[in-house]
């Protein structure tokens, strides 16, 4: 038994070492490329010039705004639907699962092409109607809601899996019935009792959605907008070092968010104990 445990620890260490090499070597090479000077020294101009780079702040702010709205829309759609299915219609759960995971089999290019087809549809006599004005409104370059629609569809399977896993670990029906027996209304029972027990799942779903929006390129590029990922690609055509520097920073931001999420989960478990 001791030999088996020793072998398992050895294999675990070997796997962790290989995983570390797999991730850290490209990361280190990217950092070195972004600070390498032509004379062989170190030059931090790619990092110090980020804030003054044209389009950096605008694209980053647009991406964060899109991410915030996408997370809000996704949670407002999914959480009530999942709770309602568990409380009132358990037989609809497979249907909801199929609907939420369906975007996995649709490539982003095909999804974007479908959106373009819908946005361009419509005869000329509809130009003065609210329908046409709505279509124009969702394509506003200052805040393209059409990207929010695309991001919600793309992140739907990830958020569904995270929320469904959280709901599986909680007896929603018992919690709601207990709250109702204490005199709480249905909305208060869900908001005050169920949602606090789903904090980890909500954070996981939010983080996965945020990570997807920060790195999404295909839909935004095809639709002609310039959020952060598209800006990085555009800058890479003329300033390769700055493009890599921004990519490294975006990766670090994602890791920081992951660490904050893990810390929030540990704090929650410590509170429950």
C-alpha positions as MATLAB code, in Angstrom:
seq = 'XXXXXXXXXXXXXXXXXXXXXXXXXXXXXXXXXXXXXXXXXXXXXXXXXXXXXXXXXXXXXXXXXXXXXXXXXXXXXXXXXXXXXXXXXXXXXXXXXXXXXXXXXXXXXXXXXXXXXXXXXXXXXXXXXXXXXXXXXXXXXXXXXXXXXXXXXXXXXXXXXXXXXXXXXXXXXXXXXXXXXXXXXXXXXXXXXXXXXXXXXXXXXXXXXXXXXXXXXXXXXXXXXXXXXXXXXXXXXXXXXXXXXXXXXXXXXXXXXXXXXXXXXXXXXXXXX';
ca = [
       0.000    0.000    0.000;
       2.838    2.381    0.864;
       4.523    1.615   -2.463;
       1.271    2.320   -4.311;
       0.877    5.676   -2.562;
       4.506    6.519   -3.332;
       4.006    5.690   -7.038;
       0.838    7.767   -7.188;
       2.675   10.737   -5.683;
       5.495   10.257   -8.196;
       3.084   10.206  -11.141;
       1.208   13.187   -9.739;
       4.425   15.152   -9.447;
       5.424   14.152  -12.973;
       2.058   15.247  -14.387;
       2.239   18.566  -12.548;
       5.789   19.093  -13.827;
       4.767   18.418  -17.429;
       1.730   20.687  -17.062;
       3.931   23.440  -15.617;
       6.409   23.131  -18.476;
       3.575   23.096  -21.011;
       2.142   26.365  -19.710;
       5.174   28.214  -18.361;
       7.585   27.746  -21.291;
       5.324   29.510  -23.857;
       4.490   32.131  -21.227;
       8.165   32.783  -20.495;
       8.992   32.932  -24.210;
       6.183   35.460  -24.736;
       7.402   37.653  -21.874;
      10.968   37.530  -23.166;
       9.846   38.424  -26.695;
       7.829   41.384  -25.380;
      10.799   42.892  -23.452;
      13.677   41.911  -25.747;
      15.591   44.877  -27.148;
      17.446   44.808  -30.488;
      20.789   45.226  -28.685;
      20.155   42.156  -26.527;
      19.023   44.067  -23.431;
      15.632   44.551  -21.828;
      13.147   47.159  -23.027;
       9.811   47.688  -21.230;
       8.429   50.079  -23.848;
       5.827   47.508  -24.940;
       4.311   47.640  -21.429;
       4.845   51.299  -20.559;
       3.304   52.457  -23.825;
       0.092   50.498  -23.457;
      -2.006   53.218  -21.854;
      -1.066   55.718  -24.549;
      -1.613   53.257  -27.407;
      -4.526   54.335  -29.668;
      -7.609   52.239  -29.021;
      -6.284   50.354  -25.981;
      -8.522   51.980  -23.366;
     -11.595   52.103  -25.612;
     -11.356   48.439  -26.599;
     -10.692   47.312  -23.034;
     -13.610   49.342  -21.632;
     -15.909   48.066  -24.401;
     -14.925   44.472  -23.665;
     -15.491   44.866  -19.919;
     -18.885   46.497  -20.553;
     -19.865   43.707  -22.935;
     -18.707   41.125  -20.398;
     -20.707   42.721  -17.582;
     -23.907   42.909  -19.619;
     -23.393   39.379  -20.960;
     -22.963   37.962  -17.458;
     -26.051   39.832  -16.211;
     -28.245   38.700  -19.133;
     -27.025   35.127  -18.884;
     -27.676   34.830  -15.157;
     -31.065   36.525  -15.448;
     -32.048   34.002  -18.114;
     -30.555   30.833  -16.732;
     -31.007   31.038  -12.953;
     -34.809   31.536  -12.931;
     -35.236   28.924  -15.674;
     -33.156   26.304  -13.871;
     -34.828   26.917  -10.510;
     -38.316   26.887  -12.062;
     -37.603   23.598  -13.844;
     -36.334   21.983  -10.650;
     -39.287   23.187   -8.598;
     -42.155   22.847  -11.031;
     -41.281   20.790  -14.098;
     -38.460   18.264  -13.562;
     -39.431   16.496  -16.802;
     -38.392   19.576  -18.771;
     -34.854   19.356  -17.442;
     -33.508   17.226  -20.363;
     -35.128   19.638  -22.812;
     -33.505   22.628  -21.125;
     -30.169   20.828  -21.103;
     -30.347   20.118  -24.834;
     -31.307   23.720  -25.595;
     -28.501   25.153  -23.449;
     -25.796   22.838  -24.801;
     -26.848   23.144  -28.441;
     -24.449   26.085  -29.151;
     -21.561   23.657  -28.576;
     -22.218   22.035  -31.949;
     -22.553   25.359  -33.787;
     -19.194   26.851  -34.849;
     -18.786   30.583  -34.044;
     -18.382   31.308  -37.766;
     -21.720   29.674  -38.553;
     -23.370   31.439  -35.616;
     -22.050   34.807  -36.771;
     -23.095   34.146  -40.349;
     -26.599   33.398  -39.082;
     -26.670   36.653  -37.122;
     -25.564   38.599  -40.183;
     -28.309   36.982  -42.217;
     -30.922   37.941  -39.634;
     -29.649   41.511  -39.330;
     -29.694   42.012  -43.104;
     -33.121   40.480  -43.533;
     -36.156   42.649  -44.136;
     -37.815   44.336  -47.081;
     -37.428   48.081  -47.677;
     -40.965   48.958  -46.589;
     -40.028   47.999  -43.004;
     -37.424   50.799  -42.754;
     -39.778   53.114  -40.823;
     -40.984   50.463  -38.428;
     -39.806   49.836  -34.821;
     -38.479   46.475  -36.008;
     -35.963   48.107  -38.337;
     -35.007   50.700  -35.701;
     -34.371   47.863  -33.250;
     -32.123   46.098  -35.739;
     -30.149   49.326  -36.177;
     -29.989   49.897  -32.435;
     -28.447   46.498  -31.658;
     -25.655   47.283  -34.157;
     -24.657   50.573  -32.538;
     -20.821   50.701  -32.728;
     -20.612   52.419  -29.323;
     -22.182   49.407  -27.641;
     -23.067   46.586  -30.063;
     -25.817   44.581  -28.407;
     -25.514   42.068  -31.221;
     -22.212   40.985  -29.656;
     -24.001   40.477  -26.331;
     -26.464   38.183  -28.134;
     -23.602   36.236  -29.690;
     -21.670   36.010  -26.402;
     -24.751   34.843  -24.480;
     -25.290   32.042  -27.003;
     -21.616   31.031  -26.948;
     -21.319   30.990  -23.155;
     -24.692   29.320  -22.580;
     -23.304   25.740  -22.345;
     -20.506   26.751  -19.949;
     -22.780   28.724  -17.648;
     -25.436   26.006  -17.728;
     -22.955   23.338  -16.640;
     -21.660   25.489  -13.783;
     -25.130   26.393  -12.506;
     -26.483   22.878  -12.949;
     -23.600   21.465  -10.908;
     -24.346   23.975   -8.154;
     -28.043   23.132   -8.154;
     -27.308   19.391   -7.987;
     -25.460   19.990   -4.714;
     -28.389   21.888   -3.170;
     -31.841   20.590   -2.265;
     -33.684   23.518   -3.792;
     -37.155   22.181   -3.122;
     -36.508   21.661    0.605;
     -34.934   25.090    0.976;
     -37.828   26.835   -0.746;
     -40.467   24.891    1.177;
     -38.722   25.708    4.459;
     -38.615   29.388    3.577;
     -42.240   29.337    2.471;
     -43.299   27.663    5.717;
     -41.617   30.548    7.574;
     -43.780   33.038    5.696;
     -41.414   34.094    2.913;
     -42.815   34.858   -0.513;
     -41.590   32.971   -3.581;
     -39.219   35.746   -4.757;
     -37.834   36.239   -1.250;
     -37.352   32.493   -0.776;
     -35.330   32.305   -3.990;
     -33.306   35.490   -3.407;
     -32.672   35.102    0.336;
     -32.329   31.328    0.636;
     -31.518   29.659   -2.705;
     -29.164   32.169   -4.319;
     -26.769   32.446   -1.323;
     -26.314   28.661   -1.515;
     -25.477   28.987   -5.215;
     -22.801   31.631   -4.768;
     -20.010   29.310   -5.922;
     -21.941   28.224   -8.999;
     -22.833   31.826   -9.823;
     -19.169   32.842   -9.527;
     -18.080   29.929  -11.719;
     -20.632   30.780  -14.391;
     -19.668   34.462  -14.269;
     -15.955   33.720  -14.506;
     -16.330   31.319  -17.438;
     -18.454   33.873  -19.279;
     -15.976   36.652  -18.535;
     -13.077   34.540  -19.779;
     -14.947   33.723  -22.993;
     -15.811   37.379  -23.681;
     -12.238   38.532  -23.000;
     -10.826   36.083  -25.527;
     -13.581   35.934  -28.144;
     -12.362   37.044  -31.578;
     -14.351   35.410  -34.373;
     -17.788   36.978  -33.943;
     -16.498   40.473  -33.170;
     -14.057   40.419  -36.077;
     -16.596   39.177  -38.638;
     -19.256   41.635  -37.451;
     -16.734   44.491  -37.751;
     -16.326   45.610  -34.127;
     -13.125   46.093  -32.170;
     -13.224   44.765  -28.624;
     -10.009   43.854  -26.830;
      -9.202   40.591  -28.655;
      -9.664   42.188  -32.070;
      -7.563   45.186  -30.980;
      -4.738   42.847  -29.944;
      -4.835   41.212  -33.379;
      -4.868   44.594  -35.118;
      -1.934   45.891  -33.078;
      -0.039   42.669  -33.763;
       0.096   43.508  -37.457;
       2.242   46.604  -36.796;
       3.534   46.287  -33.185;
       4.242   42.657  -32.451;
       5.873   43.239  -29.054;
       2.970   45.338  -27.769;
       0.497   42.733  -29.013;
       2.296   40.000  -27.058;
       2.569   42.265  -24.001;
      -1.187   42.849  -24.013;
      -1.802   39.126  -24.432;
       0.409   38.395  -21.424;
      -1.393   41.010  -19.337;
      -4.818   39.677  -20.338;
      -3.707   36.181  -19.347;
      -2.492   37.465  -15.976;
      -5.814   39.254  -15.438;
      -7.636   35.991  -16.147;
      -5.446   34.132  -13.654;
      -6.024   36.823  -11.008;
      -9.781   36.465  -11.481;
      -9.455   32.695  -11.148;
      -7.492   33.093   -7.907;
     -10.091   35.526   -6.566;
     -12.803   33.020   -7.441;
     -10.952   30.213   -5.671;
     -10.409   32.465   -2.638;
     -14.101   33.346   -2.543;
     -14.999   29.653   -2.673;
     -12.641   28.807    0.212;
     -14.025   31.708    2.240;
     -17.553   30.404    1.627;
     -16.607   26.885    2.756;
     -14.910   28.320    5.863;
     -18.063   30.292    6.694;
     -20.261   27.201    6.331;
     -18.046   25.270    8.718;
];
